[in-house]
Coordinates of C-alpha atoms in Angstrom, one line a residue:
X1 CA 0.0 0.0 0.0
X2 CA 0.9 3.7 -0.7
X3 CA 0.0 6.8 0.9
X4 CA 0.0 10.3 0.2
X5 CA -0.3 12.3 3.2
X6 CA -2.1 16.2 3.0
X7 CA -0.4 18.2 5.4
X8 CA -1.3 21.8 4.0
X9 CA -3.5 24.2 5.9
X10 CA -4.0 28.0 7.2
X11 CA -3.9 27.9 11.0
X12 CA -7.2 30.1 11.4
X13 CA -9.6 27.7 13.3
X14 CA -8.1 26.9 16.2
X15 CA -6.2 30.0 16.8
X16 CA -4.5 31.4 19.2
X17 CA -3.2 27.5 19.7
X18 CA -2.6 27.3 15.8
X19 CA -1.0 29.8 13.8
X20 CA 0.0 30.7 10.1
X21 CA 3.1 29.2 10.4
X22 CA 1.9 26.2 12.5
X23 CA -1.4 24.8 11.8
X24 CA -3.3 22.3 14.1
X25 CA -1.6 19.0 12.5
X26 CA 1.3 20.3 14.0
X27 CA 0.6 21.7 17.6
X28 CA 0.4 18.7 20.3
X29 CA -3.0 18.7 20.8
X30 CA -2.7 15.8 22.5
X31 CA 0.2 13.0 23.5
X32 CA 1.6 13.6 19.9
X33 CA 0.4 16.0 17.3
X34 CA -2.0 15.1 14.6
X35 CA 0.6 14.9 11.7
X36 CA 2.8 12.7 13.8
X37 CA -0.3 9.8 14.1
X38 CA -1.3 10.1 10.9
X39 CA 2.5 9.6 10.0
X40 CA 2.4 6.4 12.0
X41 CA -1.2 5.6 11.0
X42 CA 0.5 5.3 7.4
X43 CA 3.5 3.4 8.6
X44 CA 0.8 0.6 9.9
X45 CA 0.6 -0.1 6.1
X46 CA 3.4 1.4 4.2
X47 CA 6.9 1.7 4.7
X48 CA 8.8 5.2 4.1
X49 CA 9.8 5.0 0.6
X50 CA 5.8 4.3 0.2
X51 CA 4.9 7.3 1.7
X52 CA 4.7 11.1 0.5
X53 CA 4.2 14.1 2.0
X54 CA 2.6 17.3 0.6
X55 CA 2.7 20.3 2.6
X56 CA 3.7 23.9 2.1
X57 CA 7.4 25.0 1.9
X58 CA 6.8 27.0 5.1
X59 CA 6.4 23.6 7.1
X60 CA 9.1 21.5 5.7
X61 CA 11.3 21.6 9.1
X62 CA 7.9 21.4 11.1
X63 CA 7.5 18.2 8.9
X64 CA 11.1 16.6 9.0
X65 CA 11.5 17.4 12.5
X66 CA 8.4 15.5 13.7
X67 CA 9.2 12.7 11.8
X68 CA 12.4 12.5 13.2
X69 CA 10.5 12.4 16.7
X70 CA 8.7 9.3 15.7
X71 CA 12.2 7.8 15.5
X72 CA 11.8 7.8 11.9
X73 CA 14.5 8.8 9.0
X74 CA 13.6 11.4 6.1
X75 CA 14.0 9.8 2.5
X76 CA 15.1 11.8 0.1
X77 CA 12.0 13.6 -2.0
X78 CA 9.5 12.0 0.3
X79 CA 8.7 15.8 1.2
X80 CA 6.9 17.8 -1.7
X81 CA 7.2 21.1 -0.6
X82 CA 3.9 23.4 -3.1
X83 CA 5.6 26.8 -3.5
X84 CA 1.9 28.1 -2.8
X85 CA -1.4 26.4 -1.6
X86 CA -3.9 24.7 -4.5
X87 CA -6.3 23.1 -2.3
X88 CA -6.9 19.1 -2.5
X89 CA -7.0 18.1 -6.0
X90 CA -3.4 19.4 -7.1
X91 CA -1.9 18.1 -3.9
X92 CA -3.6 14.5 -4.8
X93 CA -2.1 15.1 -8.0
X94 CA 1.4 15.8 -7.3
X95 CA 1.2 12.9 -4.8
X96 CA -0.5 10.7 -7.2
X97 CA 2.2 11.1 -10.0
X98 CA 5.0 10.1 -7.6
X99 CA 3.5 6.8 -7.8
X100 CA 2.7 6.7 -11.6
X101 CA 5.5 3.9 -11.7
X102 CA 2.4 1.4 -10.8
X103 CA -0.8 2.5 -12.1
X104 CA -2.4 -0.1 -10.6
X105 CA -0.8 -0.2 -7.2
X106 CA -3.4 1.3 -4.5
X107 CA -2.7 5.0 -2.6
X108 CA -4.6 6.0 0.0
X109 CA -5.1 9.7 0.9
X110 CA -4.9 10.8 4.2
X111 CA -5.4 14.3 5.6
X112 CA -3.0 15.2 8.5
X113 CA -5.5 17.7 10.6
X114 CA -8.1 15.1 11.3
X115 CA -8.3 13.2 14.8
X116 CA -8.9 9.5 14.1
X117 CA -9.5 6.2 15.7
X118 CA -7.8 3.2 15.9
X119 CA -9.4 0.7 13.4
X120 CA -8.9 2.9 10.2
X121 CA -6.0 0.6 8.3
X122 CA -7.9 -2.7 8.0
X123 CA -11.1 -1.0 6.6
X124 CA -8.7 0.4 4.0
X125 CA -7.0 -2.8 3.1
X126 CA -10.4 -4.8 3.0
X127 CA -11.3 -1.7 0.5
X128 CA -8.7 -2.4 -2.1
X129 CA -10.7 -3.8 -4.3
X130 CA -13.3 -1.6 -4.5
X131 CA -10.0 0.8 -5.7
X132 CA -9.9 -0.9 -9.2
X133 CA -13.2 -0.2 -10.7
X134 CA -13.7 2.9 -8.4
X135 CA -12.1 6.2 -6.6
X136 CA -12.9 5.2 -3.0
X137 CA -14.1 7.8 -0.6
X138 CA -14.6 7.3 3.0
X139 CA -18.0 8.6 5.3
X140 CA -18.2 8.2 8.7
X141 CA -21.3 6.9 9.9
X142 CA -22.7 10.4 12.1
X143 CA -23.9 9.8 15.5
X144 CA -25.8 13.2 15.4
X145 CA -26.7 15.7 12.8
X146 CA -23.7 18.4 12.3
X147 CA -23.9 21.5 9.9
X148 CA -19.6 21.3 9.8
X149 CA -19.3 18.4 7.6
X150 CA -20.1 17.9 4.0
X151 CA -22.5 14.7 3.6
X152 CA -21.9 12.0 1.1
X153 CA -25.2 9.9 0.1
X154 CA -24.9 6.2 -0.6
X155 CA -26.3 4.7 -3.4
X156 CA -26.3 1.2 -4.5
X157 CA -24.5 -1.3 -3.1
X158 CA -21.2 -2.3 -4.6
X159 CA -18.4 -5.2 -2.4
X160 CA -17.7 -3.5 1.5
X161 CA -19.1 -0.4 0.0
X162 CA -21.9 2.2 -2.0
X163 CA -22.1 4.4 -5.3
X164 CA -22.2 7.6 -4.5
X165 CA -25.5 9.2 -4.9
X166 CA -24.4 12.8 -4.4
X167 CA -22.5 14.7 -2.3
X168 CA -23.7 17.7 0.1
X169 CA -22.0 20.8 1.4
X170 CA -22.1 21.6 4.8
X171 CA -25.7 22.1 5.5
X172 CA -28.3 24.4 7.8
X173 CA -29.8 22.4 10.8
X174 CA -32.8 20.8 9.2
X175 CA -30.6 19.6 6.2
X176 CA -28.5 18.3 8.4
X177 CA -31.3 16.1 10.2
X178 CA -33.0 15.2 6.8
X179 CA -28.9 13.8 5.4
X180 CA -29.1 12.0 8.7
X181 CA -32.9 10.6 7.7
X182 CA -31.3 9.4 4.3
X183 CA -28.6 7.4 5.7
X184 CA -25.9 10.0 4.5
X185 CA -22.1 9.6 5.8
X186 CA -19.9 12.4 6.9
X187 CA -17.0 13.4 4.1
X188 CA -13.9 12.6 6.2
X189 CA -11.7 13.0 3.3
X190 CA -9.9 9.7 3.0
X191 CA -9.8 9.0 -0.3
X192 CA -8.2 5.5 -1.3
X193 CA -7.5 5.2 -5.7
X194 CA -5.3 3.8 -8.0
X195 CA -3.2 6.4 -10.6
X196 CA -4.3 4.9 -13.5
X197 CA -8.0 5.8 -12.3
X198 CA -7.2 9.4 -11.2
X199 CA -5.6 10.3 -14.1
X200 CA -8.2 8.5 -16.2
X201 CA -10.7 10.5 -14.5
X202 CA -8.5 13.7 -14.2
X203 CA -8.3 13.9 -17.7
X204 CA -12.0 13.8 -18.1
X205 CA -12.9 16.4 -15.6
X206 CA -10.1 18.6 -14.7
X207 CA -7.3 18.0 -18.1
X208 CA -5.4 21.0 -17.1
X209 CA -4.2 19.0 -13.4
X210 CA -4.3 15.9 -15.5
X211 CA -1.9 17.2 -17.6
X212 CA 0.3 19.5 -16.0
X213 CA 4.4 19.5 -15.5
X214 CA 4.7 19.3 -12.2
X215 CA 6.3 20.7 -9.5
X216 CA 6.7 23.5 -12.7
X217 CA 3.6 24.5 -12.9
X218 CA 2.1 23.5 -9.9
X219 CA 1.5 27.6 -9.2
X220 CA -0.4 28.1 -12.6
X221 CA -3.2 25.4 -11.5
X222 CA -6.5 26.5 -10.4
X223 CA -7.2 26.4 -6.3
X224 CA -9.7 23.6 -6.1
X225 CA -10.9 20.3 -3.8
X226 CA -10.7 17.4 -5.0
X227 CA -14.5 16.8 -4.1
X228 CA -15.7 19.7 -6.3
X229 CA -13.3 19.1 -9.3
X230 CA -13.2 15.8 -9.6
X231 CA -15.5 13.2 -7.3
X232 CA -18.7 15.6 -7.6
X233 CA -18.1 14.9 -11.4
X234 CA -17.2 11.2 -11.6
X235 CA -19.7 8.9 -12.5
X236 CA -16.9 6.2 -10.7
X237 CA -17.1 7.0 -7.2
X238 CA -17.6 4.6 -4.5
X239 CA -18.1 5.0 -0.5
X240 CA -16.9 3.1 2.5
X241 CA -18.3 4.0 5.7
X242 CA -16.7 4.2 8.7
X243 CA -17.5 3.3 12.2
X244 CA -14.0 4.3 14.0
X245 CA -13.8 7.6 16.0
X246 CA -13.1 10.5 13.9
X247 CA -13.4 14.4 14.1
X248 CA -11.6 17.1 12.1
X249 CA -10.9 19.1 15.1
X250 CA -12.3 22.0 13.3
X251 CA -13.3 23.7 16.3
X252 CA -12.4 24.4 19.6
X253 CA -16.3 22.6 20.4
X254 CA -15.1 20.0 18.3
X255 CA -11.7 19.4 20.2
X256 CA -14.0 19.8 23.7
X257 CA -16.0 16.6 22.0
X258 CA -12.6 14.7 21.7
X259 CA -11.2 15.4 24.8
X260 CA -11.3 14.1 28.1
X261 CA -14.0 15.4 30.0
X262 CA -14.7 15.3 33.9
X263 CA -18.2 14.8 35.5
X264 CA -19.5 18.2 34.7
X265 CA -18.2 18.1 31.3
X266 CA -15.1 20.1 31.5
X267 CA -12.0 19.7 30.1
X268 CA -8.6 20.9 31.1
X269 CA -6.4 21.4 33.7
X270 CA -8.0 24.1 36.3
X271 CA -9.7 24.5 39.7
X272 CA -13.2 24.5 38.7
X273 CA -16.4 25.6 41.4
X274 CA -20.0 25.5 40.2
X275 CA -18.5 25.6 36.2
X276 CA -19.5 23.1 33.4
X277 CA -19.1 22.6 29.9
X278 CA -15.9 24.3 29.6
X279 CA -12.7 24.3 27.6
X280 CA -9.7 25.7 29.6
X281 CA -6.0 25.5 27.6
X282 CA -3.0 27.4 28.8
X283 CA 0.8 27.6 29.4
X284 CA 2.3 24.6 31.9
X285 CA 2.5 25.6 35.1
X286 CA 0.1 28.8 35.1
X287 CA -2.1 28.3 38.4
X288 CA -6.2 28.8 36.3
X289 CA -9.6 29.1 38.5
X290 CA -13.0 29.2 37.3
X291 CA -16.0 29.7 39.6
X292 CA -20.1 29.7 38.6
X293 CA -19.4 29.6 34.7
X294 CA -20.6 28.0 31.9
X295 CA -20.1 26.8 28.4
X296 CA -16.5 28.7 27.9
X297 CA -13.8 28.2 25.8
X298 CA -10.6 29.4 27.5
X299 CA -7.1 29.4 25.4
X300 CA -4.7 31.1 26.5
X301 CA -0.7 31.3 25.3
X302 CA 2.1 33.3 25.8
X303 CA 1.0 35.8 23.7
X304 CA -2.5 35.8 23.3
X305 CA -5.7 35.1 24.9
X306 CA -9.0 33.7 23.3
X307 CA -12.4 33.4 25.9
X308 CA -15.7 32.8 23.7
X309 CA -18.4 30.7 24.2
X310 CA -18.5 27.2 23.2
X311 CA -21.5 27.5 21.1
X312 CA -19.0 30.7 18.7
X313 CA -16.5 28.5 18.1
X314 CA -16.8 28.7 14.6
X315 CA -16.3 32.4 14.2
X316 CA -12.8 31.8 15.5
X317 CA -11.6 32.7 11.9
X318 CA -13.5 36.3 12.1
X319 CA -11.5 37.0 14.9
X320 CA -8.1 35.7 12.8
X321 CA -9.4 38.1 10.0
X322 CA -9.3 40.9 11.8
X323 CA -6.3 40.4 13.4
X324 CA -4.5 39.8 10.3
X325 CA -5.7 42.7 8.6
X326 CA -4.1 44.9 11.6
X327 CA -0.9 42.7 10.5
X328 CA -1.1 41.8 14.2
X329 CA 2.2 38.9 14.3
X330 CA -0.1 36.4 17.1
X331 CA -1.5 35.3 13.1
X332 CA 1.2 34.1 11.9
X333 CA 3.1 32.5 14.4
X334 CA 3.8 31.1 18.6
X335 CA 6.5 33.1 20.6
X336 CA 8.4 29.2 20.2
X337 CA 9.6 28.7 16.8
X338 CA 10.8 25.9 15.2
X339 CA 13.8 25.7 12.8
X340 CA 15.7 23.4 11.1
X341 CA 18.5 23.7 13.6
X342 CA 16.2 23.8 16.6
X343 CA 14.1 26.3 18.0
X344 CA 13.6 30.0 19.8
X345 CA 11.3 31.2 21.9
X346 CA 10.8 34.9 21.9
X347 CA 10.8 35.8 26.1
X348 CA 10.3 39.8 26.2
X349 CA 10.7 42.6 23.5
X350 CA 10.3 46.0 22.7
X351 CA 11.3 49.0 20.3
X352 CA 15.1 48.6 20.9
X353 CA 15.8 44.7 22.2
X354 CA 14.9 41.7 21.8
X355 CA 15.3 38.3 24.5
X356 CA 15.6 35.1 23.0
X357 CA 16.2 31.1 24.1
X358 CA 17.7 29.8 21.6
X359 CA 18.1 25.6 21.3
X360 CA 20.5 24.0 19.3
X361 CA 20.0 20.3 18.0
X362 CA 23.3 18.6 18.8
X363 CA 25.3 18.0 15.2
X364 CA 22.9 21.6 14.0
X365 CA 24.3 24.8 13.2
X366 CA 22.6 28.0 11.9
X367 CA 23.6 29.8 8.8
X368 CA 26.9 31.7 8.0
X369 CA 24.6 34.9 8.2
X370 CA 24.9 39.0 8.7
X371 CA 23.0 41.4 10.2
X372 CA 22.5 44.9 9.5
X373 CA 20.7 46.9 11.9
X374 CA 21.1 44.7 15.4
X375 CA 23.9 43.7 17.4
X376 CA 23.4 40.3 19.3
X377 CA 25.0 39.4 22.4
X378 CA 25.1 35.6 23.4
X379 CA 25.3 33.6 27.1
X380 CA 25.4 29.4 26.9
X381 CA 23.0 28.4 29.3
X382 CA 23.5 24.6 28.9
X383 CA 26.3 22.5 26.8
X384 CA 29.1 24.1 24.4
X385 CA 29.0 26.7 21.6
X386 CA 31.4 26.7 18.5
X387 CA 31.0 30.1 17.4
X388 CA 32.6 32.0 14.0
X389 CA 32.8 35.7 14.0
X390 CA 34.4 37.6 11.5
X391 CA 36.9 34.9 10.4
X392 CA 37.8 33.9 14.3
X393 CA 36.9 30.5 16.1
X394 CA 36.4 30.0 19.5
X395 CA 34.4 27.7 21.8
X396 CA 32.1 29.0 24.3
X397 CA 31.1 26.6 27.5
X398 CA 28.6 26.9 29.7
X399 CA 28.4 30.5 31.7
X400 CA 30.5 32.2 29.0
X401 CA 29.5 35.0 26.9
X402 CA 30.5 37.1 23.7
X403 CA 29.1 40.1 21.6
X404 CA 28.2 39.7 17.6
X405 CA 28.8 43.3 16.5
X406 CA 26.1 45.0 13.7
X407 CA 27.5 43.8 10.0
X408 CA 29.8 40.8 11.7
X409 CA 29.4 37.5 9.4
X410 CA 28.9 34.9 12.2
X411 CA 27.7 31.5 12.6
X412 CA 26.8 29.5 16.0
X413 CA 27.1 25.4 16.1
X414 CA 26.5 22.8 18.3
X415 CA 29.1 20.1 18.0
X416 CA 28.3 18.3 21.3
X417 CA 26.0 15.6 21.9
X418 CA 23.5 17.6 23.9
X419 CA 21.1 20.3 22.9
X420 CA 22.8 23.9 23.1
X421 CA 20.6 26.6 24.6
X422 CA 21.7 30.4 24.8
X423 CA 20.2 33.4 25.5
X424 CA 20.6 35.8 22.9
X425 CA 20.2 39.3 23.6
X426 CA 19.3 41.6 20.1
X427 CA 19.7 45.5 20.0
X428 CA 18.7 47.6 17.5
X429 CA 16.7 49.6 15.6
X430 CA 15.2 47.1 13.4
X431 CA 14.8 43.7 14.9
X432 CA 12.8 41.8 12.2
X433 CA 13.5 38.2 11.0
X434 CA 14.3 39.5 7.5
X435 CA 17.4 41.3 8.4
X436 CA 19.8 38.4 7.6
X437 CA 22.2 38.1 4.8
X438 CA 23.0 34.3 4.5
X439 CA 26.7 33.3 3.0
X440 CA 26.2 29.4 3.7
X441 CA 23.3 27.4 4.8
X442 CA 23.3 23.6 5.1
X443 CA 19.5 23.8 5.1
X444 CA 18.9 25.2 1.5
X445 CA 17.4 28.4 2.6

C-alpha cells in the first residue's frame, strides 16, 4: 500500500493555539500531534519509501522534524514542498504522479489535521478492491446531525461499500437532520485510488491538473478540492463507511468533543467551582480558576488570549481576520519557533531589544549569516557553543558569553552531543527576521 499524506492548511480555526506558520496538525493537541499519528497511522501499512508528504514549503522543518521524533529517517524527496497552496485536487495530484511507476498499485489519501480512531488501516486494506473499478471515498457513519461536515449519500450497493448518490456541502440544521434521515455519511476526506484511475478521470474532468508539469507549474493550476473538481463529477465513485472515532478538530467545540472530560463536562487542567461545559488550555504551570461559569472556551498562550463561548466557536476565523488585517504577528506565528537547527522562543521585547532562548540540535548549526541593523549578544545556558565571527573560532562553554557586532558574518554550532541553549540578547533599531544576509546554509534556505 501507498499513501499520500495532505499536510497543508492555514492555521485560522483553532487560533490562538494554531497559527499561520503552525497549523493544528502540527501543535500537540494531545500525547503527539496530529501529523505525527497520521505519519504512524501510514506506517501501519506502508513503509517510508511508500509514503509522501505534501505540505507547504513554510512547514518542511515542522515536517522533518516531527518525523524525526517518531524515530523515523527522512527519505530523500519523500517531502513535496507546493511553493503556494492549491487546495486538494493538485496536492492529490502531485502525490498521485509520484507513484505513476504502478498505475495499478493502490494509494490512500490521508489528511493530517483530522483526529482519528484506531481501526482505520484494516477498513482500507479490505477496501482495495473496490479501488480498481472505483475512486474510493470514506464517510463516517454520524452519530448526530452536524452543519460542519459535508455529507456523502450512498447509493447502490457495490463489495464493502456504495455508489455515491451525491455529495452535500455543509448544511443548515434541518438539512442536516433530513442527510441524517437518508442514511448519508460524513465526508472525512480519505480518499483511497489507483493512478491509473485518477488520471483517467483527471483527464476527463479537470485536463489541465491531469496534464500539468509538475512541480513546474504547480502555481499556474486552479485552487480547487478534489471533491468539487473531480468526485462531484465522476460517474466512478464509491463510499466506504466508517465506524471508527473521527473528528476534524475543526473547532475548539469540536476538540472539547474529543477530549477528556470530567463529570461536569469540562475539560482541562484548572480549579473548577459550580462551572461546566468548559474548555480551559493554557501555558504549563500557570495556576487557572473558574468559579459559577458555563459553556466557555478558554485558550490562553504566551501571547494571546482567546475566551468565547462554546457554542462561537466557529467564528474563531473572524477574529483571525481581523487580526491579520491589523498585521497583528499572534496570526502568523507562537513566541516558540521551530527551525531546522532547533528552536527560539521569543521571552520579552520591545522597540530597541529583543530576548531570546535559543536551542540547538546537537550536530545543527545555523547559517553563516549578517545582520544589518542589530547587534546580538550571546550567554550558553547549557552545553558548548562553536561560534565564528568575522573569520575567528572560539568555543564557548557553559556561563560564558560574547558580543556579535552589527554587520559581523557569524555562525553558532552545536558540536556536542547535547542540545545547546543560549540566550541571545538583540539591539537595534530594526529587529525583524528578514534582516539576515546568509553566506552558507546547510538547510537550502
Amino acid at each position: 500500500m501507498r499513501t499520500v499524506l495532505l499536510a497543508g492548511g492555514s492555521g485560522t480555526r483553532l487560533w490562538p493555539l494554531s497559527r499561520r506558520h503552525c497549523p493544528k496538525q502540527f501543535i500537540r493537541l494531545l500525547d503527539e500531534t496530529l501529523f505525527q499519528q497520521a505519519y504512524r497511522r501510514a506506517r501501519l501499512h506502508s513503509s517510508p519509501d511508500e509514503i509522501v508528504i505534501v505540505t507547504g514549503s513554510a512547514y518542511e522543518f515542522l515536517v522533518k522534524n516531527q518525523i524525526e521524533e517518531l524515530g523515523e529517517e527522512v527519505l530523500h524527496d519523500q517531502v513535496l514542498l507546493e511553493p503556494c497552496g492549491r487546495n486538494t485536487l493538485p496536492a492529490i495530484a502531485w502525490g498521485m504522479r509520484r507513484f505513476a511507476d504502478d498505475p495499478d498499485h493502490p494509494v490512500v489519501v490521508y489528511p493530517t489535521d483530522h483526529l482519528i480512531g484506531d481501526g482505520m488501516a484494516p477498513v482500507v486494506l479490505q477496501s482495495v478492491p473496490l479501488a480498481e473499478e472505483c475512486l474510493v471515498t470514506f464517510g463516517v457513519v454520524p452519530d448526530r446531525p452536524h452543519t460542519g461536515y459535508g455529507y456523502i449519500k450512498p447509493g447502490d450497493a457495490l463489495q464493502n461499500g456504495y455508489r455515491v448518490a451525491a455529495f452535500h456541502e455543509k448544511p443548515d440544521s434541518a438539512s442536516a437532520e433530513q442527510h441524517i434521515r437518508d442514511g448519508a455519511l460524513w465526508n472525512a476526506g480519505i480518499f483511497l485510488m489507483t493512478p491509473r484511475l485518477f488520471f483517467e478521470e483527471c483527464q476527463k474532468y479537470a485536463p489541465e491538473i491531469a496534464e500539468a508539469s509538475l512541480p513546474g507549474e504547480y502555481s499556474l493550476l486552479p485552487s480547487i478540492s478534489v471533491d468539487y473538481g473531480l468526485l462531484e463529477r465522476s460517474g466512478r465513485v464509491a463510499v466506504v463507511p466508517l465506524t471508527v472515532p473521527w473528528s476534524d478538530l475543526g473547532t475548539f467545540a469540536a476538540l472539547h468533543d474529543a477530549s477528556r472530560q470530567d463529570q461536569f463536562n469540562n475539560v482541562g487542567d484548572a480549579h473548577l467551582f459550580d462551572t461546566s461545559g468548559c474548555t480551559f488550555i493554557h501555558p504549563e504551570g500557570k495556576r487557572v480558576a473558574a468559579v459559577g461559569v458555563s459553556d466557555l472556551v478558554v485558550i490562553d498562550t504566551d501571547d494571546a488570549l482567546l475566551v468565547c463561548s462554546s457554542g462561537a466557536t466557529e467564528r474563531v476565523r473572524e477574529v483571525v481576520e481581523e487580526l491579520d488585517a491589523l498585521h497583528d504577528p499572534t496570526v502568523l506565528e507562537h513566541r516558540l519557533v521551530y527551525r531546522p537547527w532547533g528552536s527560539y522562543l521569543v521571552l520579552e521585547e520591545s522597540r530597541f531589544f529583543k530576548i531570546k532562548r535559543i536551542t540547538v540540535k546537537p550536530g545543527a548549526s545555523l547559517s553563516l549569516q549578517q545582520h544589518h541593523h542589530r547587534s546580538e549578544h550571546w550567554v550558553v545556558v547549557s552545553g558548548c557553543a562553536n561560534v565564528w565571527i568575522d573569520g575567528e573560532t572560539r568555543l564557548l562553554p557553559q556561563g560564558e558569553s560574547t558580543f556579535v557586532r552589527a554587520g559581523a558574518v557569524h555562525r553558532l554550532e552545536n558540536r556536542g552531543q547535547i542540545p545547546l541553549e543560549m540566550i541571545e540578547v538583540q539591539i537595534g533599531e530594526y529587529l525583524a527576521e528578514d534582516d539576515i544576509v546568509r553566506f552558507d546554509d546547510r538547510y537550502g534556505r
